[in-house]
Amino acid sequence: MLTGKLALVTGAGGGIGRAVCQLLAEAGAKIMAADCNHTAAKETISLLANNDHMARRMDVSDSQDVKAAFDNIQSKYYKPPEVVVNAAGIVRDNFLLKISEEDFQKVFDVNVKGTFLVTKKACEVLVDIGAAGSIINISSVVAKRGNIGQCNYASSKAAVETFTKCVAREMADYNIRCNVVLPGFIATTMTNEIPEKVKNMFKSMIPMKRFGTPEEVAQMIKFLASDESSYITGSSFYVSGGIE
């Protein structure tokens, strides 16, 4: 499905990003696993089937770091990534009356600015060589619903969805597609720390009455990365167990 394709996955050190790396590699892609935690990115690479992958520490909110990562990719593989998955994201949850300006800004720097910087650089290098590409961004169901204690996170994910639609319109002439996935409540190390009583409350809100898995989100991303989705761009895809 993805044989011969090169994929850059940010936030590759765990959770959805790691699951994406594993599924894309199984489908034949070469993986550049990028994460602010280099050790975690290397751990992801160690789980993949062959050795023709690479890990790199990358701060997606730093334009120079993003440029250096793309230069690194092209020096190793002699081409830019045709698939880019912007899975890097952070939370700094707090109630509106308690959240600091610093925590509000940091979430936007990573979730929105980071997605912008990586997407812009990917499009620049693909347009430069006349190559097609597929960019998949990660939003969240809370972008639609809002959520108590997540005014920064929910707002940033809403921005990611709208940004995706703008990119899709601008880049369609260059055969570069851009879509966005909106996960619901996904079982990760982050959700493992939530008290069982609170998890049960969340599950009661979900029509399917369970959390999703990173692999279920990654399956949608694998489809959007492949040529099987060649006529899909600017679209939003829920992977949420029925919650919207």
PDB file of N, CA, C and O in Angstrom, residues 181-223:
ATOM      1  N   VAL A 181      -7.702  14.205  11.046  1.00  0.00           N
ATOM      2  CA  VAL A 181      -8.355  13.155  11.821  1.00  0.00           C
ATOM      3  C   VAL A 181      -8.700  13.709  13.199  1.00  0.00           C
ATOM      4  O   VAL A 181      -7.878  14.393  13.829  1.00  0.00           O
ATOM      5  N   LEU A 182      -9.909  13.417  13.652  1.00  0.00           N
ATOM      6  CA  LEU A 182     -10.372  13.885  14.956  1.00  0.00           C
ATOM      7  C   LEU A 182     -10.592  12.680  15.866  1.00  0.00           C
ATOM      8  O   LEU A 182     -11.664  12.065  15.866  1.00  0.00           O
ATOM      9  N   PRO A 183      -9.573  12.306  16.648  1.00  0.00           N
ATOM     10  CA  PRO A 183      -9.763  11.208  17.593  1.00  0.00           C
ATOM     11  C   PRO A 183     -10.682  11.628  18.737  1.00  0.00           C
ATOM     12  O   PRO A 183     -10.757  12.800  19.102  1.00  0.00           O
ATOM     13  N   GLY A 184     -11.340  10.618  19.297  1.00  0.00           N
ATOM     14  CA  GLY A 184     -12.094  10.835  20.524  1.00  0.00           C
ATOM     15  C   GLY A 184     -11.223  10.509  21.717  1.00  0.00           C
ATOM     16  O   GLY A 184     -10.034  10.838  21.749  1.00  0.00           O
ATOM     17  N   PHE A 185     -11.786   9.836  22.691  1.00  0.00           N
ATOM     18  CA  PHE A 185     -11.026   9.426  23.867  1.00  0.00           C
ATOM     19  C   PHE A 185     -10.234   8.169  23.523  1.00  0.00           C
ATOM     20  O   PHE A 185     -10.810   7.112  23.259  1.00  0.00           O
ATOM     21  N   ILE A 186      -8.924   8.287  23.499  1.00  0.00           N
ATOM     22  CA  ILE A 186      -8.044   7.208  23.072  1.00  0.00           C
ATOM     23  C   ILE A 186      -7.219   6.719  24.267  1.00  0.00           C
ATOM     24  O   ILE A 186      -6.679   7.526  25.029  1.00  0.00           O
ATOM     25  N   ALA A 187      -7.112   5.416  24.408  1.00  0.00           N
ATOM     26  CA  ALA A 187      -6.360   4.827  25.521  1.00  0.00           C
ATOM     27  C   ALA A 187      -4.862   4.979  25.277  1.00  0.00           C
ATOM     28  O   ALA A 187      -4.298   4.351  24.380  1.00  0.00           O
ATOM     29  N   THR A 188      -4.220   5.829  26.039  1.00  0.00           N
ATOM     30  CA  THR A 188      -2.777   6.051  25.966  1.00  0.00           C
ATOM     31  C   THR A 188      -2.232   6.112  27.386  1.00  0.00           C
ATOM     32  O   THR A 188      -2.980   5.979  28.358  1.00  0.00           O
ATOM     33  N   THR A 189      -0.934   6.332  27.505  1.00  0.00           N
ATOM     34  CA  THR A 189      -0.348   6.472  28.849  1.00  0.00           C
ATOM     35  C   THR A 189      -0.975   7.659  29.583  1.00  0.00           C
ATOM     36  O   THR A 189      -1.068   7.659  30.813  1.00  0.00           O
ATOM     37  N   MET A 190      -1.412   8.651  28.812  1.00  0.00           N
ATOM     38  CA  MET A 190      -2.034   9.821  29.428  1.00  0.00           C
ATOM     39  C   MET A 190      -3.364   9.444  30.089  1.00  0.00           C
ATOM     40  O   MET A 190      -3.648   9.821  31.226  1.00  0.00           O
ATOM     41  N   THR A 191      -4.187   8.659  29.392  1.00  0.00           N
ATOM     42  CA  THR A 191      -5.481   8.283  29.948  1.00  0.00           C
ATOM     43  C   THR A 191      -5.334   7.246  31.066  1.00  0.00           C
ATOM     44  O   THR A 191      -6.224   7.113  31.905  1.00  0.00           O
ATOM     45  N   ASN A 192      -4.225   6.531  31.071  1.00  0.00           N
ATOM     46  CA  ASN A 192      -3.991   5.557  32.144  1.00  0.00           C
ATOM     47  C   ASN A 192      -3.908   6.228  33.509  1.00  0.00           C
ATOM     48  O   ASN A 192      -4.159   5.592  34.539  1.00  0.00           O
ATOM     49  N   GLU A 193      -3.555   7.508  33.510  1.00  0.00           N
ATOM     50  CA  GLU A 193      -3.403   8.242  34.769  1.00  0.00           C
ATOM     51  C   GLU A 193      -4.726   8.807  35.284  1.00  0.00           C
ATOM     52  O   GLU A 193      -4.791   9.308  36.403  1.00  0.00           O
ATOM     53  N   ILE A 194      -5.774   8.707  34.467  1.00  0.00           N
ATOM     54  CA  ILE A 194      -7.079   9.230  34.888  1.00  0.00           C
ATOM     55  C   ILE A 194      -7.725   8.254  35.876  1.00  0.00           C
ATOM     56  O   ILE A 194      -7.724   7.040  35.645  1.00  0.00           O
ATOM     57  N   PRO A 195      -8.277   8.747  36.977  1.00  0.00           N
ATOM     58  CA  PRO A 195      -8.954   7.858  37.933  1.00  0.00           C
ATOM     59  C   PRO A 195     -10.061   7.040  37.265  1.00  0.00           C
ATOM     60  O   PRO A 195     -10.731   7.523  36.335  1.00  0.00           O
ATOM     61  N   GLU A 196     -10.250   5.819  37.722  1.00  0.00           N
ATOM     62  CA  GLU A 196     -11.213   4.903  37.094  1.00  0.00           C
ATOM     63  C   GLU A 196     -12.625   5.487  37.081  1.00  0.00           C
ATOM     64  O   GLU A 196     -13.368   5.322  36.110  1.00  0.00           O
ATOM     65  N   LYS A 197     -12.996   6.197  38.139  1.00  0.00           N
ATOM     66  CA  LYS A 197     -14.327   6.796  38.203  1.00  0.00           C
ATOM     67  C   LYS A 197     -14.526   7.816  37.084  1.00  0.00           C
ATOM     68  O   LYS A 197     -15.596   7.876  36.465  1.00  0.00           O
ATOM     69  N   VAL A 198     -13.495   8.598  36.816  1.00  0.00           N
ATOM     70  CA  VAL A 198     -13.574   9.606  35.754  1.00  0.00           C
ATOM     71  C   VAL A 198     -13.596   8.935  34.389  1.00  0.00           C
ATOM     72  O   VAL A 198     -14.340   9.340  33.485  1.00  0.00           O
ATOM     73  N   LYS A 199     -12.795   7.885  34.219  1.00  0.00           N
ATOM     74  CA  LYS A 199     -12.793   7.152  32.943  1.00  0.00           C
ATOM     75  C   LYS A 199     -14.168   6.558  32.657  1.00  0.00           C
ATOM     76  O   LYS A 199     -14.644   6.599  31.516  1.00  0.00           O
ATOM     77  N   ASN A 200     -14.801   6.039  33.670  1.00  0.00           N
ATOM     78  CA  ASN A 200     -16.142   5.467  33.473  1.00  0.00           C
ATOM     79  C   ASN A 200     -17.146   6.538  33.088  1.00  0.00           C
ATOM     80  O   ASN A 200     -18.065   6.286  32.296  1.00  0.00           O
ATOM     81  N   MET A 201     -16.985   7.745  33.632  1.00  0.00           N
ATOM     82  CA  MET A 201     -17.868   8.856  33.260  1.00  0.00           C
ATOM     83  C   MET A 201     -17.688   9.187  31.780  1.00  0.00           C
ATOM     84  O   MET A 201     -18.657   9.376  31.046  1.00  0.00           O
ATOM     85  N   PHE A 202     -16.421   9.253  31.329  1.00  0.00           N
ATOM     86  CA  PHE A 202     -16.155   9.535  29.921  1.00  0.00           C
ATOM     87  C   PHE A 202     -16.752   8.439  29.031  1.00  0.00           C
ATOM     88  O   PHE A 202     -17.364   8.719  27.998  1.00  0.00           O
ATOM     89  N   LYS A 203     -16.569   7.183  29.427  1.00  0.00           N
ATOM     90  CA  LYS A 203     -17.063   6.063  28.617  1.00  0.00           C
ATOM     91  C   LYS A 203     -18.579   6.111  28.467  1.00  0.00           C
ATOM     92  O   LYS A 203     -19.125   5.725  27.425  1.00  0.00           O
ATOM     93  N   SER A 204     -19.266   6.590  29.506  1.00  0.00           N
ATOM     94  CA  SER A 204     -20.730   6.664  29.446  1.00  0.00           C
ATOM     95  C   SER A 204     -21.209   7.668  28.400  1.00  0.00           C
ATOM     96  O   SER A 204     -22.346   7.584  27.926  1.00  0.00           O
ATOM     97  N   MET A 205     -20.331   8.609  28.020  1.00  0.00           N
ATOM     98  CA  MET A 205     -20.673   9.619  27.012  1.00  0.00           C
ATOM     99  C   MET A 205     -20.466   9.100  25.585  1.00  0.00           C
ATOM    100  O   MET A 205     -20.950   9.702  24.636  1.00  0.00           O
ATOM    101  N   ILE A 206     -19.740   8.004  25.453  1.00  0.00           N
ATOM    102  CA  ILE A 206     -19.364   7.487  24.138  1.00  0.00           C
ATOM    103  C   ILE A 206     -20.368   6.431  23.701  1.00  0.00           C
ATOM    104  O   ILE A 206     -20.607   5.465  24.442  1.00  0.00           O
ATOM    105  N   PRO A 207     -20.990   6.567  22.534  1.00  0.00           N
ATOM    106  CA  PRO A 207     -21.960   5.561  22.089  1.00  0.00           C
ATOM    107  C   PRO A 207     -21.424   4.131  22.120  1.00  0.00           C
ATOM    108  O   PRO A 207     -22.161   3.202  22.461  1.00  0.00           O
ATOM    109  N   MET A 208     -20.138   3.930  21.798  1.00  0.00           N
ATOM    110  CA  MET A 208     -19.569   2.585  21.803  1.00  0.00           C
ATOM    111  C   MET A 208     -19.088   2.150  23.188  1.00  0.00           C
ATOM    112  O   MET A 208     -18.615   1.022  23.369  1.00  0.00           O
ATOM    113  N   LYS A 209     -19.203   3.039  24.169  1.00  0.00           N
ATOM    114  CA  LYS A 209     -18.943   2.732  25.586  1.00  0.00           C
ATOM    115  C   LYS A 209     -17.525   2.225  25.875  1.00  0.00           C
ATOM    116  O   LYS A 209     -17.314   1.441  26.808  1.00  0.00           O
ATOM    117  N   ARG A 210     -16.563   2.684  25.114  1.00  0.00           N
ATOM    118  CA  ARG A 210     -15.166   2.323  25.380  1.00  0.00           C
ATOM    119  C   ARG A 210     -14.253   3.370  24.789  1.00  0.00           C
ATOM    120  O   ARG A 210     -14.655   4.147  23.924  1.00  0.00           O
ATOM    121  N   PHE A 211     -13.012   3.393  25.247  1.00  0.00           N
ATOM    122  CA  PHE A 211     -11.992   4.232  24.642  1.00  0.00           C
ATOM    123  C   PHE A 211     -11.492   3.553  23.360  1.00  0.00           C
ATOM    124  O   PHE A 211     -11.526   2.324  23.242  1.00  0.00           O
ATOM    125  N   GLY A 212     -11.027   4.359  22.444  1.00  0.00           N
ATOM    126  CA  GLY A 212     -10.396   3.810  21.246  1.00  0.00           C
ATOM    127  C   GLY A 212      -8.942   3.478  21.526  1.00  0.00           C
ATOM    128  O   GLY A 212      -8.398   3.758  22.599  1.00  0.00           O
ATOM    129  N   THR A 213      -8.293   2.882  20.546  1.00  0.00           N
ATOM    130  CA  THR A 213      -6.874   2.558  20.667  1.00  0.00           C
ATOM    131  C   THR A 213      -6.078   3.399  19.670  1.00  0.00           C
ATOM    132  O   THR A 213      -6.616   3.823  18.640  1.00  0.00           O
ATOM    133  N   PRO A 214      -4.806   3.633  19.948  1.00  0.00           N
ATOM    134  CA  PRO A 214      -3.972   4.349  18.972  1.00  0.00           C
ATOM    135  C   PRO A 214      -3.957   3.661  17.610  1.00  0.00           C
ATOM    136  O   PRO A 214      -3.912   4.330  16.576  1.00  0.00           O
ATOM    137  N   GLU A 215      -4.029   2.332  17.611  1.00  0.00           N
ATOM    138  CA  GLU A 215      -4.010   1.585  16.343  1.00  0.00           C
ATOM    139  C   GLU A 215      -5.247   1.869  15.496  1.00  0.00           C
ATOM    140  O   GLU A 215      -5.168   1.907  14.266  1.00  0.00           O
ATOM    141  N   GLU A 216      -6.392   2.095  16.154  1.00  0.00           N
ATOM    142  CA  GLU A 216      -7.609   2.405  15.399  1.00  0.00           C
ATOM    143  C   GLU A 216      -7.505   3.774  14.729  1.00  0.00           C
ATOM    144  O   GLU A 216      -7.998   3.968  13.605  1.00  0.00           O
ATOM    145  N   VAL A 217      -6.877   4.709  15.392  1.00  0.00           N
ATOM    146  CA  VAL A 217      -6.637   6.021  14.764  1.00  0.00           C
ATOM    147  C   VAL A 217      -5.621   5.873  13.630  1.00  0.00           C
ATOM    148  O   VAL A 217      -5.786   6.444  12.547  1.00  0.00           O
ATOM    149  N   ALA A 218      -4.583   5.081  13.877  1.00  0.00           N
ATOM    150  CA  ALA A 218      -3.527   4.898  12.876  1.00  0.00           C
ATOM    151  C   ALA A 218      -4.057   4.246  11.604  1.00  0.00           C
ATOM    152  O   ALA A 218      -3.558   4.521  10.506  1.00  0.00           O
ATOM    153  N   GLN A 219      -5.064   3.390  11.726  1.00  0.00           N
ATOM    154  CA  GLN A 219      -5.637   2.753  10.533  1.00  0.00           C
ATOM    155  C   GLN A 219      -6.236   3.803   9.591  1.00  0.00           C
ATOM    156  O   GLN A 219      -6.094   3.724   8.371  1.00  0.00           O
ATOM    157  N   MET A 220      -6.917   4.786  10.168  1.00  0.00           N
ATOM    158  CA  MET A 220      -7.470   5.860   9.335  1.00  0.00           C
ATOM    159  C   MET A 220      -6.354   6.671   8.694  1.00  0.00           C
ATOM    160  O   MET A 220      -6.417   7.036   7.512  1.00  0.00           O
ATOM    161  N   ILE A 221      -5.304   6.934   9.453  1.00  0.00           N
ATOM    162  CA  ILE A 221      -4.185   7.707   8.924  1.00  0.00           C
ATOM    163  C   ILE A 221      -3.488   6.941   7.806  1.00  0.00           C
ATOM    164  O   ILE A 221      -3.101   7.536   6.786  1.00  0.00           O
ATOM    165  N   LYS A 222      -3.339   5.638   7.959  1.00  0.00           N
ATOM    166  CA  LYS A 222      -2.722   4.825   6.903  1.00  0.00           C
ATOM    167  C   LYS A 222      -3.524   4.925   5.604  1.00  0.00           C
ATOM    168  O   LYS A 222      -2.946   5.062   4.519  1.00  0.00           O
ATOM    169  N   PHE A 223      -4.842   4.878   5.710  1.00  0.00           N
ATOM    170  CA  PHE A 223      -5.699   5.021   4.530  1.00  0.00           C
ATOM    171  C   PHE A 223      -5.492   6.382   3.861  1.00  0.00           C
ATOM    172  O   PHE A 223      -5.327   6.480   2.644  1.00  0.00           O
TER     173      PHE A 223
END
